[in-house]
Amino acid sequence: MSAWWRDAVIYQVYPRSFADGNGDGIGDLAGVRAHLDHLVDLGVDAIWFSPWYPSPQADAGYDVADYRDIEPIFGTLAEAESLIRAAHSVGLKIIIDIVPNHVSAAHPWFQAALASPDAPERELFWFRPGPERPTDWEGEFGGPAWTRTPDGAWYLHLFDKAQPDLNWNHPRVREEHLDILRFWLDRGVDGFRVDSAALLVKDPALPPVVDGRPHPFHDLDDVHEIYRSWRRLIDSYGGDRTLIGEVWLPDPERFARYLRPDEMHSAFNLEFLCSPWDAGRLREVIDETIRVHEPLGAVATWVLSNHDVTRPVTRYGRAETGFSFAAKREGIPTDLRLGTVRARAAALLSLALPGAAYVYQGEELGLEEVEDIPPALRQDPMWHRSGHRDPGRDGCRVPLPWSGEEPPFGFGTGTPWLPQPRAWKDRTVAVQRADPASMLSLYRAALRLRRTVPAVALTWLDSVPGVLAFRRGAFACVANLSTAPVPFDGDVLLASGPLEDGLLPPDTTVWLAL
Ligand code: NOJ
């Protein structure tokens, strides 16, 4: 039998926004526990938890203060242990988020490093003496990547200033992370999602970022040895555990290097996520993905959304349907009806492809990006650090609507940490469960049928421009991204929207038995 993660559907839980069990308006582990039935009913194979560790929440938990415990807002370590067991008992695997590039400024190592210019802990980070800023590197959230300490030294942070970067040349940093992995493997987790996986190693000479020269911190060759050591460790635990990398690299050959047989099992297909709703481009990405994964025996992944990007129904309802951080703006004219029709078609397309698929919470409800969050309630450091030029990522992180006619829609009893649109009364889990035409019903049906799709490679079928058609054994998928209805052959198993006189309308995908 092949490993579970090869064709799994993995559901991303963003703990703050999934469900609130204790009434403080912020999601927590009790909330997840209370709604495990939603995930079983949906038919996913695994949960990936965005970070659940103690954290000042300067970047919603991607600023970890203690990697061996649970954030008190979310619950306790004992609750996490029992949640892992409960999930396993209903057949769900657990993947947790590991954040190795940086820690929280509140992490004891950084606190010790700040305490004195001579502290040995400074070696665990990238401290450089003043007065000049060591480089003009820009951080991933905008603004300078260096901040000055009260004693005049500078430290590097590729993200927020509350997220100092670790020095991965230091053996203690390497040992510490292997030990953190062991801690959670001992508690039964089935895998790790590795945050910012291509950024860990820096060129110690700190050269400037210059086009055409090797980048000082993106994708340095030495990063691979780290993942080799992680792979050895998780293999030694047995039991089909998996490593998935968050690797943002446009070059497929460089991307594939993370998937060599002794490194990670898979990495997020962010090219696919960013692709516009365009048959030519999607076909290119799909072909390229298969081309680089196949010879390595690595598993391809298909991702339409996550907690960092504009929700698909919003993206696909715009003139520019692709995603890029640089172009992210609010208030762009958006046709949510069209976006939803396309998101349904995109869901069936991505779930038919060979490999693992990811579903970000709320995607199965067809939630749109929330763009009218009052500035005072916005929390994302991207919004703050960009001087409010970038709207940030809060709009895809709004708490889920579960039931009822008005906020908080069964999310909990308190006021949700971000306000939910009133229109979500029609998008709750309860409403959608009862509606066979809902997005939720489509995802449920697709996840069930997906289990019957032969586990074989895809073969493209002849099709007119604008149409993606492929088969996998006796199963076929046809996605019509053109502007005219098209004919198709086969018995309909599932369609993302109504068919017209036996034809497949624009922006519609159908699954077929041949
Ligand atoms: C990628 C995560 O997905 C994002 O949410 C986070 O802000 C950065 N890494 C920094 O950890």
Short mmCIF file of C-alpha atoms in Angstrom, two decimals, residues 194-368:
data_model
loop_
_atom_site.label_atom_id
_atom_site.label_comp_id
_atom_site.label_asym_id
_atom_site.label_seq_id
_atom_site.Cartn_x
_atom_site.Cartn_y
_atom_site.Cartn_z
CA VAL A 194 8.19 23.59 7.17
CA ASP A 195 7.73 27.35 7.19
CA SER A 196 9.84 29.56 4.90
CA ALA A 197 11.89 26.48 4.09
CA ALA A 198 14.19 28.09 1.50
CA LEU A 199 15.35 30.98 3.70
CA LEU A 200 17.19 29.35 6.61
CA VAL A 201 20.77 29.63 5.39
CA LYS A 202 22.36 33.03 4.83
CA ASP A 203 25.61 34.02 3.20
CA PRO A 204 27.68 35.12 6.23
CA ALA A 205 29.47 37.72 4.12
CA LEU A 206 26.10 39.52 3.93
CA PRO A 207 26.49 40.68 0.33
CA PRO A 208 23.94 43.06 -1.20
CA VAL A 209 21.01 41.66 -3.16
CA VAL A 210 22.04 42.16 -6.79
CA ASP A 211 20.24 40.77 -9.84
CA GLY A 212 22.34 38.11 -11.54
CA ARG A 213 24.41 37.33 -8.43
CA PRO A 214 23.68 34.54 -5.96
CA HIS A 215 21.03 35.66 -3.52
CA PRO A 216 22.33 36.09 0.05
CA PHE A 217 19.41 34.26 1.70
CA HIS A 218 17.09 32.69 -0.88
CA ASP A 219 17.64 29.01 -1.54
CA LEU A 220 21.33 28.62 -0.65
CA ASP A 221 22.71 25.16 -1.39
CA ASP A 222 23.63 24.47 2.22
CA VAL A 223 19.97 24.50 3.28
CA HIS A 224 19.52 21.00 1.89
CA GLU A 225 21.74 19.35 4.48
CA ILE A 226 19.29 20.54 7.14
CA TYR A 227 16.38 18.75 5.51
CA ARG A 228 18.47 15.64 4.97
CA SER A 229 19.06 15.45 8.69
CA TRP A 230 15.35 15.97 9.36
CA ARG A 231 14.46 13.25 6.88
CA ARG A 232 16.84 10.81 8.55
CA LEU A 233 15.19 11.55 11.85
CA ILE A 234 11.61 11.16 10.73
CA ASP A 235 12.45 8.01 8.76
CA SER A 236 13.92 6.56 11.92
CA TYR A 237 10.45 6.91 13.49
CA GLY A 238 8.83 4.85 10.73
CA GLY A 239 5.11 4.94 10.13
CA ASP A 240 4.82 7.01 6.97
CA ARG A 241 5.52 10.43 8.40
CA THR A 242 5.96 13.29 6.03
CA LEU A 243 7.77 16.58 5.49
CA ILE A 244 6.15 19.28 3.40
CA GLY A 245 8.04 22.43 2.52
CA GLU A 246 6.82 25.95 2.07
CA VAL A 247 9.17 26.70 -0.80
CA TRP A 248 8.44 29.83 -2.83
CA LEU A 249 10.76 29.43 -5.81
CA PRO A 250 9.75 30.26 -9.36
CA ASP A 251 12.45 28.01 -10.84
CA PRO A 252 11.04 24.45 -10.97
CA GLU A 253 14.50 22.89 -11.05
CA ARG A 254 15.55 24.67 -7.86
CA PHE A 255 12.20 23.83 -6.28
CA ALA A 256 12.65 20.14 -7.13
CA ARG A 257 15.94 20.00 -5.26
CA TYR A 258 13.95 20.10 -1.99
CA LEU A 259 12.18 16.92 -3.08
CA ARG A 260 15.17 14.69 -3.66
CA PRO A 261 14.63 11.23 -2.18
CA ASP A 262 16.54 12.02 1.01
CA GLU A 263 14.88 15.42 1.66
CA MET A 264 11.22 16.43 1.83
CA HIS A 265 8.36 14.32 0.54
CA SER A 266 6.54 17.25 -0.99
CA ALA A 267 6.29 21.01 -1.15
CA PHE A 268 3.40 23.36 -1.76
CA ASN A 269 2.70 23.99 -5.41
CA LEU A 270 2.52 27.76 -5.11
CA GLU A 271 2.93 28.23 -8.86
CA PHE A 272 -0.38 26.46 -9.27
CA LEU A 273 -1.97 28.62 -6.58
CA CYS A 274 -0.69 31.83 -8.18
CA SER A 275 -1.68 30.84 -11.69
CA PRO A 276 -4.40 32.88 -13.37
CA TRP A 277 -7.62 31.18 -14.43
CA ASP A 278 -6.21 30.48 -17.84
CA ALA A 279 -6.11 27.07 -19.48
CA GLY A 280 -2.77 27.61 -21.21
CA ARG A 281 -0.99 28.72 -18.08
CA LEU A 282 -2.57 26.04 -15.89
CA ARG A 283 -1.61 23.36 -18.37
CA GLU A 284 1.97 24.63 -18.34
CA VAL A 285 2.10 24.56 -14.54
CA ILE A 286 0.55 21.09 -14.37
CA ASP A 287 2.99 19.71 -16.97
CA GLU A 288 5.96 21.36 -15.32
CA THR A 289 4.91 20.06 -11.92
CA ILE A 290 4.62 16.50 -13.16
CA ARG A 291 7.86 16.81 -15.13
CA VAL A 292 9.93 17.74 -12.09
CA HIS A 293 8.21 15.47 -9.56
CA GLU A 294 8.04 12.24 -11.54
CA PRO A 295 11.74 11.39 -11.85
CA LEU A 296 12.21 12.01 -8.12
CA GLY A 297 9.23 9.88 -7.11
CA ALA A 298 8.08 12.94 -5.17
CA VAL A 299 4.42 13.68 -4.67
CA ALA A 300 2.92 16.66 -6.48
CA THR A 301 0.64 18.94 -4.49
CA TRP A 302 -2.30 21.02 -5.65
CA VAL A 303 -3.08 24.13 -3.67
CA LEU A 304 -5.68 26.81 -4.32
CA SER A 305 -5.40 28.80 -1.12
CA ASN A 306 -3.87 29.23 2.30
CA HIS A 307 -3.76 31.78 5.12
CA ASP A 308 -1.42 34.11 3.17
CA VAL A 309 -3.24 34.68 -0.11
CA THR A 310 -6.44 36.22 -1.42
CA ARG A 311 -9.35 33.76 -1.28
CA PRO A 312 -10.04 32.02 -4.62
CA VAL A 313 -13.65 33.22 -5.08
CA THR A 314 -12.35 36.79 -4.89
CA ARG A 315 -9.28 36.19 -7.06
CA TYR A 316 -11.19 34.44 -9.80
CA GLY A 317 -13.86 37.13 -9.85
CA ARG A 318 -11.44 39.82 -11.01
CA ALA A 319 -9.95 40.83 -14.32
CA GLU A 320 -6.51 39.71 -13.05
CA THR A 321 -7.17 36.21 -11.74
CA GLY A 322 -3.61 35.30 -10.76
CA PHE A 323 -2.12 35.97 -7.33
CA SER A 324 0.98 37.91 -6.44
CA PHE A 325 1.92 39.52 -3.15
CA ALA A 326 3.28 42.57 -4.95
CA ALA A 327 -0.02 43.28 -6.69
CA LYS A 328 -2.24 42.62 -3.70
CA ARG A 329 -4.79 45.43 -3.26
CA GLU A 330 -8.30 45.87 -1.97
CA GLY A 331 -11.25 47.49 -3.69
CA ILE A 332 -10.48 46.01 -7.13
CA PRO A 333 -13.78 45.40 -8.99
CA THR A 334 -14.80 41.83 -8.18
CA ASP A 335 -17.65 39.66 -9.45
CA LEU A 336 -18.09 37.19 -6.60
CA ARG A 337 -20.72 35.21 -8.48
CA LEU A 338 -18.31 34.57 -11.34
CA GLY A 339 -15.47 34.00 -8.88
CA THR A 340 -17.52 31.35 -7.11
CA VAL A 341 -18.42 29.56 -10.35
CA ARG A 342 -14.73 29.45 -11.25
CA ALA A 343 -13.63 28.43 -7.75
CA ARG A 344 -15.99 25.45 -8.01
CA ALA A 345 -14.47 24.52 -11.36
CA ALA A 346 -10.95 25.02 -9.97
CA ALA A 347 -11.76 22.75 -7.02
CA LEU A 348 -12.77 19.87 -9.29
CA LEU A 349 -9.78 20.46 -11.53
CA SER A 350 -7.27 20.44 -8.69
CA LEU A 351 -8.85 17.50 -6.87
CA ALA A 352 -8.67 15.38 -10.02
CA LEU A 353 -4.92 15.80 -10.49
CA PRO A 354 -2.51 13.08 -9.33
CA GLY A 355 -0.92 13.82 -5.97
CA ALA A 356 -1.94 15.40 -2.68
CA ALA A 357 -4.40 18.29 -2.39
CA TYR A 358 -4.68 21.01 0.22
CA VAL A 359 -7.88 22.71 1.37
CA TYR A 360 -7.59 25.84 3.46
CA GLN A 361 -10.38 26.22 6.00
CA GLY A 362 -13.29 28.16 4.52
CA GLU A 363 -12.35 27.24 0.96
CA GLU A 364 -14.91 24.43 1.22
CA LEU A 365 -17.50 27.07 2.17
CA GLY A 366 -16.63 29.34 -0.74
CA LEU A 367 -15.76 32.21 1.58
CA GLU A 368 -14.55 35.36 -0.10
#
